[in-house]
Amino acid sequence: MCVPTSAYEPAAVPAIPAEPEFQQAYNELASTLENSTLFEQHPEYRVALKVASIPERVIQFRVVWEDDNGVLQVNRGYRVQFNSALGPYKGGLRFHPTVNLSILKFLGFEQIFKNALTGLNMGGGKGGADFDPKGKSDSEIRRFCVAFMHELSKHIGADTDVPAGDIGVGGREIGYLFGCYRRERNRFEGVLTGKGLTWGGSLIRPEATGYGLVYYVDLMLEHLGKGSMAGKRVAISGSGNVAQYAALKCLELGATVLSLSDSKGTVIIDGEGSFTEEDIHTIIALKADRRPIVEFESNGRTKYIAGVRPWTHVGKVDIALPCATQNEVSKEEAVHLIENGCYILAEGSNMGSTQEAIDVFEAHRAENGPNALWYAPGKAANCGGVAVSGLEMAQNSRRLAWSAQEVDDKLKTIMKNAFDNGVATAQKYVASKEGELPSLVAGSNIAGFIKVAQAMHDQGDWWAKSVQ
């Protein structure tokens, strides 16, 4: 497929100043492709990048619903169906007041390549609404979900687009959404994932993103020759689904958990010790009631710091796991983590680090050989959630249910394949010095991109006269 570079224009960044989150996600992928030898070996892939950066379809709609006082409310609903070359569009629904098209395009763009890394037949998409579930009654949330799905149901299906949950969309919301879809379309099918276990859900699905993240970190530790999770000091941000189950898996494997947080502030261990399983289950109950983490009581073992993230407050740390939202690790926090001994940062959240922070991590990796901080991007490290969503789709298609052990074993295999693929691809396309750790961000980006681009080419989504 190799042709002269001059036959193609540069992979220009689409100038969309009103979409900063999407622009950041695009730049992060494009820069790693440009800084590798991929375009030297296959310059035609610049055309593929141009095509892949534009969604196949963007659906926007209004959601009109009635609150408990009988007052009419209206929100904006979205579904970004970004790429279906590998399978049905797959990606979560987010209900949060910050939701806008830029955020959903960034999430959908990341989802394309994350899903490719799982090895399963899933395309990439994302959706949601600027609806805030906090402070809403169960009846209000049900009415909103019904109004939202009334419109979305026209555009999704088991073989077309299979949404899942995300921030603000848990098991309760999935139930309301699925019930509305079933009634609207008169079909019982695997159109949503994260369903209840008695009506098509998969075991291990709630745990999958957090568990998969820790399995990925365990592979990084093995590659580094630093043993297992046992005894490692782990800082975690967030206190939602991903953080909760990452913390529980860390504890199960013998690690020390130093922190959890939410949008209001951070709870950290005061002195020595660790969060316990009982602590995590108490926080799970708090969050199920949509209550802030400041209400967590630990009999003096922890302290709460308002308005901060954990990274500059946890002291010495071996492993950092951002599990809250995008851009939650800044350049200054990245430097602080390195100075405090952190040697692995793996993202449980999507685009958890700013580009400036990633630059710090990658520069440190390039300069410090095996003693560097090793950075794992979200599209690789947190792909376990969508992987088990894909396994749920497979179970739905076959009208069967696998045991928790079967699903967990498949999850471990998928995480290992994603890790090995990222390492091998980085070693193939990214120049490195003797002893330098492979760039997982470059390797994962390139591996996911090549798989999607080749499928798009084979299906005629892009082409070039000189491609052989």
GROMACS .gro file of C-alpha atoms in nm:
model
  468
    1MET     CA    1   0.000   0.000   0.000
    2CYS     CA    2   0.301   0.230   0.021
    3VAL     CA    3   0.299   0.531  -0.214
    4PRO     CA    4   0.505   0.850  -0.236
    5THR     CA    5   0.435   1.095   0.044
    6SER     CA    6   0.385   1.375  -0.209
    7ALA     CA    7   0.067   1.207  -0.331
    8TYR     CA    8  -0.116   1.311  -0.016
    9GLU     CA    9  -0.184   1.630   0.171
   10PRO     CA   10  -0.076   1.652   0.537
   11ALA     CA   11  -0.322   1.523   0.798
   12ALA     CA   12  -0.444   1.872   0.882
   13VAL     CA   13  -0.610   1.923   1.219
   14PRO     CA   14  -0.974   2.020   1.169
   15ALA     CA   15  -1.006   2.378   1.296
   16ILE     CA   16  -1.311   2.371   1.521
   17PRO     CA   17  -1.242   2.625   1.798
   18ALA     CA   18  -1.589   2.570   1.947
   19GLU     CA   19  -1.505   2.204   2.014
   20PRO     CA   20  -1.195   2.211   2.239
   21GLU     CA   21  -1.239   1.861   2.388
   22PHE     CA   22  -1.273   1.700   2.046
   23GLN     CA   23  -0.982   1.908   1.916
   24GLN     CA   24  -0.767   1.781   2.205
   25ALA     CA   25  -0.860   1.419   2.140
   26TYR     CA   26  -0.788   1.456   1.768
   27ASN     CA   27  -0.455   1.631   1.831
   28GLU     CA   28  -0.347   1.361   2.076
   29LEU     CA   29  -0.410   1.084   1.822
   30ALA     CA   30  -0.278   1.276   1.519
   31SER     CA   31   0.043   1.383   1.695
   32THR     CA   32   0.132   1.026   1.792
   33LEU     CA   33   0.072   0.910   1.436
   34GLU     CA   34   0.284   1.196   1.297
   35ASN     CA   35   0.567   1.129   1.543
   36SER     CA   36   0.584   0.762   1.450
   37THR     CA   37   0.701   0.603   1.126
   38LEU     CA   38   0.347   0.503   1.028
   39PHE     CA   39   0.299   0.777   0.769
   40GLU     CA   40   0.649   0.716   0.632
   41GLN     CA   41   0.563   0.350   0.574
   42HIS     CA   42   0.200   0.413   0.476
   43PRO     CA   43   0.144   0.778   0.376
   44GLU     CA   44  -0.199   0.689   0.239
   45TYR     CA   45  -0.321   0.658   0.597
   46ARG     CA   46  -0.325   1.039   0.613
   47VAL     CA   47  -0.637   1.019   0.396
   48ALA     CA   48  -0.789   0.767   0.636
   49LEU     CA   49  -0.727   1.004   0.929
   50LYS     CA   50  -0.909   1.284   0.749
   51VAL     CA   51  -1.211   1.064   0.688
   52ALA     CA   52  -1.213   0.903   1.033
   53SER     CA   53  -1.208   1.242   1.209
   54ILE     CA   54  -1.561   1.323   1.089
   55PRO     CA   55  -1.855   1.130   1.239
   56GLU     CA   56  -2.067   0.922   1.006
   57ARG     CA   57  -2.375   1.073   1.167
   58VAL     CA   58  -2.463   1.320   1.444
   59ILE     CA   59  -2.815   1.314   1.586
   60GLN     CA   60  -2.937   1.609   1.796
   61PHE     CA   61  -3.284   1.635   1.942
   62ARG     CA   62  -3.487   1.807   2.214
   63VAL     CA   63  -3.609   1.616   2.518
   64VAL     CA   64  -3.930   1.756   2.667
   65TRP     CA   65  -4.041   1.618   3.005
   66GLU     CA   66  -4.245   1.719   3.309
   67ASP     CA   67  -4.104   1.761   3.660
   68ASP     CA   68  -4.285   1.665   3.980
   69ASN     CA   69  -4.445   2.009   4.001
   70GLY     CA   70  -4.602   1.969   3.659
   71VAL     CA   71  -4.363   2.221   3.505
   72LEU     CA   72  -4.242   2.151   3.150
   73GLN     CA   73  -3.864   2.108   3.119
   74VAL     CA   74  -3.651   2.078   2.806
   75ASN     CA   75  -3.300   1.943   2.751
   76ARG     CA   76  -3.071   1.876   2.457
   77GLY     CA   77  -3.017   1.513   2.356
   78TYR     CA   78  -2.740   1.377   2.134
   79ARG     CA   79  -2.604   1.064   1.973
   80VAL     CA   80  -2.275   1.079   1.783
   81GLN     CA   81  -2.251   0.772   1.558
   82PHE     CA   82  -1.884   0.810   1.476
   83ASN     CA   83  -1.763   0.496   1.300
   84SER     CA   84  -1.920   0.159   1.218
   85ALA     CA   85  -1.641  -0.005   1.015
   86LEU     CA   86  -1.581  -0.272   1.282
   87GLY     CA   87  -1.940  -0.324   1.395
   88PRO     CA   88  -2.247  -0.151   1.541
   89TYR     CA   89  -2.182   0.187   1.701
   90LYS     CA   90  -2.092   0.122   2.066
   91GLY     CA   91  -2.046   0.372   2.346
   92GLY     CA   92  -2.214   0.512   2.652
   93LEU     CA   93  -2.484   0.765   2.726
   94ARG     CA   94  -2.389   1.047   2.964
   95PHE     CA   95  -2.644   1.255   3.157
   96HIS     CA   96  -2.464   1.557   3.301
   97PRO     CA   97  -2.513   1.935   3.275
   98THR     CA   98  -2.172   1.975   3.105
   99VAL     CA   99  -2.266   1.750   2.813
  100ASN     CA  100  -2.226   1.918   2.475
  101LEU     CA  101  -2.137   1.814   2.123
  102SER     CA  102  -1.764   1.871   2.171
  103ILE     CA  103  -1.745   1.638   2.470
  104LEU     CA  104  -1.950   1.370   2.300
  105LYS     CA  105  -1.742   1.392   1.980
  106PHE     CA  106  -1.423   1.357   2.185
  107LEU     CA  107  -1.566   1.057   2.371
  108GLY     CA  108  -1.696   0.900   2.051
  109PHE     CA  109  -1.365   0.953   1.871
  110GLU     CA  110  -1.175   0.788   2.157
  111GLN     CA  111  -1.433   0.508   2.162
  112ILE     CA  112  -1.358   0.410   1.801
  113PHE     CA  113  -1.001   0.312   1.877
  114LYS     CA  114  -1.067   0.184   2.229
  115ASN     CA  115  -1.323  -0.059   2.088
  116ALA     CA  116  -1.078  -0.165   1.818
  117LEU     CA  117  -0.823  -0.257   2.086
  118THR     CA  118  -1.066  -0.503   2.247
  119GLY     CA  119  -1.056  -0.722   1.937
  120LEU     CA  120  -1.438  -0.736   1.934
  121ASN     CA  121  -1.666  -0.629   1.647
  122MET     CA  122  -1.778  -0.290   1.774
  123GLY     CA  123  -1.779   0.053   1.613
  124GLY     CA  124  -1.754   0.378   1.808
  125GLY     CA  125  -2.017   0.623   1.927
  126LYS     CA  126  -2.129   0.829   2.224
  127GLY     CA  127  -2.441   1.011   2.336
  128GLY     CA  128  -2.630   1.170   2.620
  129ALA     CA  129  -2.800   1.486   2.735
  130ASP     CA  130  -2.734   1.800   2.938
  131PHE     CA  131  -2.976   1.667   3.202
  132ASP     CA  132  -2.858   1.666   3.564
  133PRO     CA  133  -2.987   1.361   3.757
  134LYS     CA  134  -2.868   1.508   4.088
  135GLY     CA  135  -3.155   1.629   4.300
  136LYS     CA  136  -3.415   1.467   4.077
  137SER     CA  137  -3.676   1.223   4.207
  138ASP     CA  138  -3.699   0.870   4.074
  139SER     CA  139  -4.019   0.967   3.891
  140GLU     CA  140  -3.851   1.265   3.724
  141ILE     CA  141  -3.560   1.051   3.610
  142ARG     CA  142  -3.802   0.790   3.472
  143ARG     CA  143  -3.999   1.053   3.281
  144PHE     CA  144  -3.680   1.204   3.140
  145CYS     CA  145  -3.547   0.862   3.030
  146VAL     CA  146  -3.875   0.782   2.856
  147ALA     CA  147  -3.876   1.117   2.673
  148PHE     CA  148  -3.509   1.073   2.575
  149MET     CA  149  -3.556   0.718   2.446
  150HIS     CA  150  -3.875   0.811   2.261
  151GLU     CA  151  -3.651   0.998   2.015
  152LEU     CA  152  -3.331   0.792   2.041
  153SER     CA  153  -3.516   0.465   1.971
  154LYS     CA  154  -3.557   0.573   1.608
  155HIS     CA  155  -3.181   0.561   1.554
  156ILE     CA  156  -3.049   0.257   1.747
  157GLY     CA  157  -3.083  -0.123   1.745
  158ALA     CA  158  -2.893  -0.442   1.827
  159ASP     CA  159  -2.723  -0.445   1.484
  160THR     CA  160  -2.706  -0.066   1.440
  161ASP     CA  161  -2.610   0.114   1.762
  162VAL     CA  162  -2.585  -0.032   2.112
  163PRO     CA  163  -2.552   0.237   2.382
  164ALA     CA  164  -2.444   0.171   2.740
  165GLY     CA  165  -2.424   0.373   3.061
  166ASP     CA  166  -2.177   0.644   3.151
  167ILE     CA  167  -2.173   0.930   3.402
  168GLY     CA  168  -2.526   0.981   3.533
  169VAL     CA  169  -2.657   0.665   3.364
  170GLY     CA  170  -2.648   0.357   3.586
  171GLY     CA  171  -2.857   0.044   3.621
  172ARG     CA  172  -3.175   0.233   3.708
  173GLU     CA  173  -3.152   0.458   3.402
  174ILE     CA  174  -3.064   0.166   3.172
  175GLY     CA  175  -3.376  -0.011   3.296
  176TYR     CA  176  -3.603   0.284   3.218
  177LEU     CA  177  -3.436   0.335   2.879
  178PHE     CA  178  -3.461  -0.032   2.782
  179GLY     CA  179  -3.825  -0.055   2.889
  180CYS     CA  180  -3.913   0.244   2.675
  181TYR     CA  181  -3.722   0.103   2.376
  182ARG     CA  182  -3.900  -0.233   2.412
  183ARG     CA  183  -4.240  -0.066   2.416
  184GLU     CA  184  -4.161   0.181   2.134
  185ARG     CA  185  -4.011  -0.076   1.898
  186ASN     CA  186  -4.195  -0.393   2.013
  187ARG     CA  187  -3.860  -0.572   2.026
  188PHE     CA  188  -3.670  -0.741   2.308
  189GLU     CA  189  -3.308  -0.733   2.189
  190GLY     CA  190  -2.959  -0.651   2.307
  191VAL     CA  191  -2.992  -0.283   2.224
  192LEU     CA  192  -2.845  -0.154   2.551
  193THR     CA  193  -2.569  -0.299   2.769
  194GLY     CA  194  -2.544  -0.278   3.144
  195LYS     CA  195  -2.888  -0.437   3.173
  196GLY     CA  196  -3.020  -0.617   3.480
  197LEU     CA  197  -2.903  -0.977   3.520
  198THR     CA  198  -3.256  -1.117   3.492
  199TRP     CA  199  -3.325  -0.948   3.158
  200GLY     CA  200  -3.011  -0.980   2.949
  201GLY     CA  201  -2.730  -0.829   3.153
  202SER     CA  202  -2.385  -0.981   3.202
  203LEU     CA  203  -2.209  -1.073   3.521
  204ILE     CA  204  -1.896  -0.862   3.587
  205ARG     CA  205  -2.030  -0.573   3.373
  206PRO     CA  206  -2.051  -0.321   3.662
  207GLU     CA  207  -1.702  -0.416   3.775
  208ALA     CA  208  -1.543  -0.447   3.431
  209THR     CA  209  -1.384  -0.105   3.375
  210GLY     CA  210  -1.227  -0.090   3.721
  211TYR     CA  211  -1.120  -0.454   3.721
  212GLY     CA  212  -0.982  -0.430   3.366
  213LEU     CA  213  -0.784  -0.119   3.460
  214VAL     CA  214  -0.612  -0.304   3.744
  215TYR     CA  215  -0.547  -0.609   3.524
  216TYR     CA  216  -0.379  -0.376   3.273
  217VAL     CA  217  -0.165  -0.220   3.548
  218ASP     CA  218  -0.068  -0.569   3.665
  219LEU     CA  219   0.064  -0.638   3.313
  220MET     CA  220   0.263  -0.314   3.324
  221LEU     CA  221   0.415  -0.415   3.656
  222GLU     CA  222   0.508  -0.756   3.515
  223HIS     CA  223   0.674  -0.592   3.213
  224LEU     CA  224   0.868  -0.360   3.446
  225GLY     CA  225   0.980  -0.650   3.665
  226LYS     CA  226   0.817  -0.489   3.971
  227GLY     CA  227   0.616  -0.790   4.080
  228SER     CA  228   0.243  -0.768   4.147
  229MET     CA  229   0.001  -0.515   4.296
  230ALA     CA  230   0.074  -0.645   4.645
  231GLY     CA  231   0.221  -0.371   4.865
  232LYS     CA  232   0.189  -0.096   4.605
  233ARG     CA  233   0.063   0.249   4.714
  234VAL     CA  234  -0.222   0.350   4.482
  235ALA     CA  235  -0.385   0.693   4.449
  236ILE     CA  236  -0.730   0.687   4.287
  237SER     CA  237  -0.949   0.981   4.185
  238GLY     CA  238  -1.324   0.959   4.147
  239SER     CA  239  -1.574   0.760   4.352
  240GLY     CA  240  -1.809   0.638   4.082
  241ASN     CA  241  -1.831   0.295   3.927
  242VAL     CA  242  -1.477   0.284   3.781
  243ALA     CA  243  -1.303   0.410   4.096
  244GLN     CA  244  -1.509   0.187   4.324
  245TYR     CA  245  -1.424  -0.138   4.152
  246ALA     CA  246  -1.064  -0.039   4.078
  247ALA     CA  247  -1.023   0.023   4.451
  248LEU     CA  248  -1.183  -0.310   4.544
  249LYS     CA  249  -0.963  -0.502   4.299
  250CYS     CA  250  -0.651  -0.320   4.425
  251LEU     CA  251  -0.739  -0.422   4.781
  252GLU     CA  252  -0.810  -0.780   4.674
  253LEU     CA  253  -0.462  -0.796   4.518
  254GLY     CA  254  -0.293  -0.659   4.831
  255ALA     CA  255  -0.238  -0.294   4.737
  256THR     CA  256  -0.284   0.011   4.961
  257VAL     CA  257  -0.554   0.254   4.843
  258LEU     CA  258  -0.471   0.611   4.946
  259SER     CA  259  -0.749   0.829   4.804
  260LEU     CA  260  -1.092   0.869   4.647
  261SER     CA  261  -1.264   1.189   4.536
  262ASP     CA  262  -1.564   1.353   4.374
  263SER     CA  263  -1.636   1.686   4.209
  264LYS     CA  264  -1.642   1.862   4.547
  265GLY     CA  265  -1.317   1.736   4.699
  266THR     CA  266  -1.091   1.449   4.802
  267VAL     CA  267  -1.072   1.200   5.087
  268ILE     CA  268  -0.720   1.074   5.163
  269ILE     CA  269  -0.571   0.844   5.422
  270ASP     CA  270  -0.439   1.051   5.714
  271GLY     CA  271  -0.100   0.897   5.792
  272GLU     CA  272  -0.039   0.526   5.732
  273GLY     CA  273  -0.301   0.270   5.641
  274SER     CA  274  -0.545   0.218   5.358
  275PHE     CA  275  -0.907   0.239   5.266
  276THR     CA  276  -1.071  -0.094   5.347
  277GLU     CA  277  -1.332  -0.297   5.159
  278GLU     CA  278  -1.586  -0.183   5.417
  279ASP     CA  279  -1.491   0.180   5.345
  280ILE     CA  280  -1.540   0.130   4.971
  281HIS     CA  281  -1.880  -0.031   5.021
  282THR     CA  282  -1.982   0.260   5.244
  283ILE     CA  283  -1.882   0.502   4.966
  284ILE     CA  284  -2.069   0.290   4.709
  285ALA     CA  285  -2.383   0.327   4.923
  286LEU     CA  286  -2.328   0.705   4.951
  287LYS     CA  287  -2.295   0.741   4.577
  288ALA     CA  288  -2.598   0.520   4.513
  289ASP     CA  289  -2.793   0.781   4.712
  290ARG     CA  290  -2.619   1.058   4.509
  291ARG     CA  291  -2.455   1.199   4.822
  292PRO     CA  292  -2.112   1.371   4.830
  293ILE     CA  293  -1.801   1.194   4.952
  294VAL     CA  294  -1.755   1.454   5.227
  295GLU     CA  295  -2.022   1.259   5.418
  296PHE     CA  296  -1.793   0.956   5.443
  297GLU     CA  297  -1.703   0.882   5.808
  298SER     CA  298  -1.385   0.691   5.894
  299ASN     CA  299  -1.330   0.751   6.265
  300GLY     CA  300  -1.032   0.978   6.203
  301ARG     CA  301  -0.842   0.750   5.961
  302THR     CA  302  -0.901   0.985   5.667
  303LYS     CA  303  -0.924   1.357   5.604
  304TYR     CA  304  -1.134   1.549   5.355
  305ILE     CA  305  -0.988   1.835   5.149
  306ALA     CA  306  -1.243   2.047   4.968
  307GLY     CA  307  -1.196   2.162   4.610
  308VAL     CA  308  -0.888   1.955   4.521
  309ARG     CA  309  -0.787   1.641   4.337
  310PRO     CA  310  -0.573   1.385   4.521
  311TRP     CA  311  -0.248   1.398   4.322
  312THR     CA  312  -0.059   1.662   4.525
  313HIS     CA  313  -0.194   1.550   4.863
  314VAL     CA  314  -0.126   1.178   4.888
  315GLY     CA  315   0.251   1.186   4.949
  316LYS     CA  316   0.457   0.894   4.820
  317VAL     CA  317   0.269   0.695   4.558
  318ASP     CA  318   0.364   0.409   4.327
  319ILE     CA  319   0.059   0.401   4.099
  320ALA     CA  320  -0.191   0.673   4.006
  321LEU     CA  321  -0.531   0.584   3.863
  322PRO     CA  322  -0.738   0.884   3.745
  323CYS     CA  323  -1.095   0.748   3.735
  324ALA     CA  324  -1.317   1.057   3.742
  325THR     CA  325  -1.343   1.260   3.421
  326GLN     CA  326  -1.141   1.421   3.141
  327ASN     CA  327  -0.838   1.646   3.202
  328GLU     CA  328  -0.809   1.563   3.571
  329VAL     CA  329  -0.428   1.547   3.577
  330SER     CA  330  -0.252   1.875   3.493
  331LYS     CA  331   0.110   1.939   3.396
  332GLU     CA  332   0.191   2.055   3.751
  333GLU     CA  333   0.025   1.749   3.903
  334ALA     CA  334   0.214   1.525   3.660
  335VAL     CA  335   0.544   1.673   3.775
  336HIS     CA  336   0.441   1.634   4.140
  337LEU     CA  337   0.353   1.267   4.091
  338ILE     CA  338   0.690   1.195   3.932
  339GLU     CA  339   0.870   1.376   4.215
  340ASN     CA  340   0.681   1.163   4.466
  341GLY     CA  341   0.795   0.836   4.315
  342CYS     CA  342   0.502   0.745   4.090
  343TYR     CA  343   0.612   0.505   3.817
  344ILE     CA  344   0.275   0.405   3.663
  345LEU     CA  345  -0.018   0.626   3.569
  346ALA     CA  346  -0.305   0.446   3.399
  347GLU     CA  347  -0.629   0.621   3.306
  348GLY     CA  348  -0.959   0.478   3.420
  349SER     CA  349  -1.125   0.793   3.289
  350ASN     CA  350  -1.133   0.898   2.924
  351MET     CA  351  -0.858   1.148   2.835
  352GLY     CA  352  -0.788   1.177   3.207
  353SER     CA  353  -0.466   1.375   3.156
  354THR     CA  354  -0.421   1.707   2.981
  355GLN     CA  355  -0.198   1.710   2.675
  356GLU     CA  356   0.061   1.903   2.878
  357ALA     CA  357   0.060   1.626   3.140
  358ILE     CA  358   0.098   1.358   2.873
  359ASP     CA  359   0.395   1.552   2.732
  360VAL     CA  360   0.556   1.544   3.078
  361PHE     CA  361   0.498   1.169   3.109
  362GLU     CA  362   0.627   1.090   2.761
  363ALA     CA  363   0.936   1.310   2.802
  364HIS     CA  364   1.014   1.141   3.132
  365ARG     CA  365   0.969   0.798   2.969
  366ALA     CA  366   1.205   0.889   2.684
  367GLU     CA  367   1.473   1.026   2.918
  368ASN     CA  368   1.475   0.784   3.210
  369GLY     CA  369   1.478   0.434   3.063
  370PRO     CA  370   1.332   0.164   3.290
  371ASN     CA  371   1.312   0.410   3.581
  372ALA     CA  372   1.059   0.637   3.407
  373LEU     CA  373   0.695   0.693   3.487
  374TRP     CA  374   0.503   0.475   3.240
  375TYR     CA  375   0.179   0.628   3.112
  376ALA     CA  376  -0.118   0.419   2.988
  377PRO     CA  377  -0.395   0.609   2.803
  378GLY     CA  378  -0.762   0.550   2.875
  379LYS     CA  379  -0.838   0.402   2.534
  380ALA     CA  380  -0.621   0.104   2.632
  381ALA     CA  381  -0.627   0.091   3.011
  382ASN     CA  382  -1.002   0.136   3.056
  383CYS     CA  383  -1.125  -0.067   2.759
  384GLY     CA  384  -1.241  -0.345   2.992
  385GLY     CA  385  -1.581  -0.184   3.041
  386VAL     CA  386  -1.671  -0.175   2.675
  387ALA     CA  387  -1.510  -0.516   2.631
  388VAL     CA  388  -1.759  -0.674   2.871
  389SER     CA  389  -2.035  -0.471   2.704
  390GLY     CA  390  -1.928  -0.650   2.387
  391LEU     CA  391  -1.942  -0.981   2.572
  392GLU     CA  392  -2.293  -0.889   2.689
  393MET     CA  393  -2.389  -0.828   2.325
  394ALA     CA  394  -2.252  -1.173   2.235
  395GLN     CA  395  -2.451  -1.337   2.514
  396ASN     CA  396  -2.767  -1.154   2.406
  397SER     CA  397  -2.720  -1.266   2.046
  398ARG     CA  398  -2.691  -1.629   2.157
  399ARG     CA  399  -2.963  -1.606   2.424
  400LEU     CA  400  -2.735  -1.740   2.696
  401ALA     CA  401  -2.544  -1.624   3.004
  402TRP     CA  402  -2.184  -1.698   3.097
  403SER     CA  403  -2.066  -1.744   3.454
  404ALA     CA  404  -1.879  -1.468   3.635
  405GLN     CA  405  -1.558  -1.671   3.605
  406GLU     CA  406  -1.601  -1.713   3.229
  407VAL     CA  407  -1.656  -1.340   3.180
  408ASP     CA  408  -1.365  -1.247   3.408
  409ASP     CA  409  -1.132  -1.485   3.226
  410LYS     CA  410  -1.233  -1.335   2.891
  411LEU     CA  411  -1.180  -0.984   3.035
  412LYS     CA  412  -0.827  -1.073   3.147
  413THR     CA  413  -0.748  -1.210   2.801
  414ILE     CA  414  -0.881  -0.896   2.629
  415MET     CA  415  -0.676  -0.668   2.857
  416LYS     CA  416  -0.362  -0.874   2.792
  417ASN     CA  417  -0.417  -0.861   2.416
  418ALA     CA  418  -0.469  -0.483   2.431
  419PHE     CA  419  -0.148  -0.440   2.634
  420ASP     CA  420   0.059  -0.672   2.414
  421ASN     CA  421  -0.074  -0.506   2.098
  422GLY     CA  422   0.018  -0.159   2.228
  423VAL     CA  423   0.370  -0.269   2.322
  424ALA     CA  424   0.436  -0.453   1.994
  425THR     CA  425   0.299  -0.169   1.779
  426ALA     CA  426   0.508   0.091   1.962
  427GLN     CA  427   0.819  -0.120   1.912
  428LYS     CA  428   0.738  -0.145   1.539
  429TYR     CA  429   0.655   0.219   1.462
  430VAL     CA  430   0.820   0.436   1.731
  431ALA     CA  431   1.196   0.487   1.741
  432SER     CA  432   1.344   0.436   2.088
  433LYS     CA  433   1.674   0.422   2.267
  434GLU     CA  434   1.824   0.117   2.435
  435GLY     CA  435   1.633   0.042   2.754
  436GLU     CA  436   1.353   0.290   2.681
  437LEU     CA  437   1.004   0.177   2.773
  438PRO     CA  438   0.765   0.150   2.476
  439SER     CA  439   0.517   0.435   2.440
  440LEU     CA  440   0.179   0.286   2.528
  441VAL     CA  441  -0.002   0.599   2.414
  442ALA     CA  442   0.159   0.584   2.070
  443GLY     CA  443   0.137   0.207   2.041
  444SER     CA  444  -0.230   0.195   2.142
  445ASN     CA  445  -0.324   0.487   1.916
  446ILE     CA  446  -0.146   0.338   1.615
  447ALA     CA  447  -0.277  -0.016   1.672
  448GLY     CA  448  -0.637   0.099   1.706
  449PHE     CA  449  -0.609   0.339   1.413
  450ILE     CA  450  -0.459   0.083   1.174
  451LYS     CA  451  -0.733  -0.170   1.248
  452VAL     CA  452  -1.010   0.084   1.190
  453ALA     CA  453  -0.844   0.245   0.886
  454GLN     CA  454  -0.789  -0.089   0.716
  455ALA     CA  455  -1.151  -0.193   0.771
  456MET     CA  456  -1.269   0.142   0.633
  457HIS     CA  457  -1.046   0.098   0.328
  458ASP     CA  458  -1.166  -0.256   0.263
  459GLN     CA  459  -1.527  -0.131   0.277
  460GLY     CA  460  -1.466   0.167   0.046
  461ASP     CA  461  -1.494   0.441   0.307
  462TRP     CA  462  -1.168   0.587   0.180
  463TRP     CA  463  -0.941   0.504  -0.110
  464ALA     CA  464  -0.641   0.626  -0.307
  465LYS     CA  465  -0.558   0.558  -0.670
  466SER     CA  466  -0.210   0.431  -0.591
  467VAL     CA  467  -0.310   0.193  -0.308
  468GLN     CA  468  -0.207  -0.161  -0.394
   0.00000   0.00000   0.00000
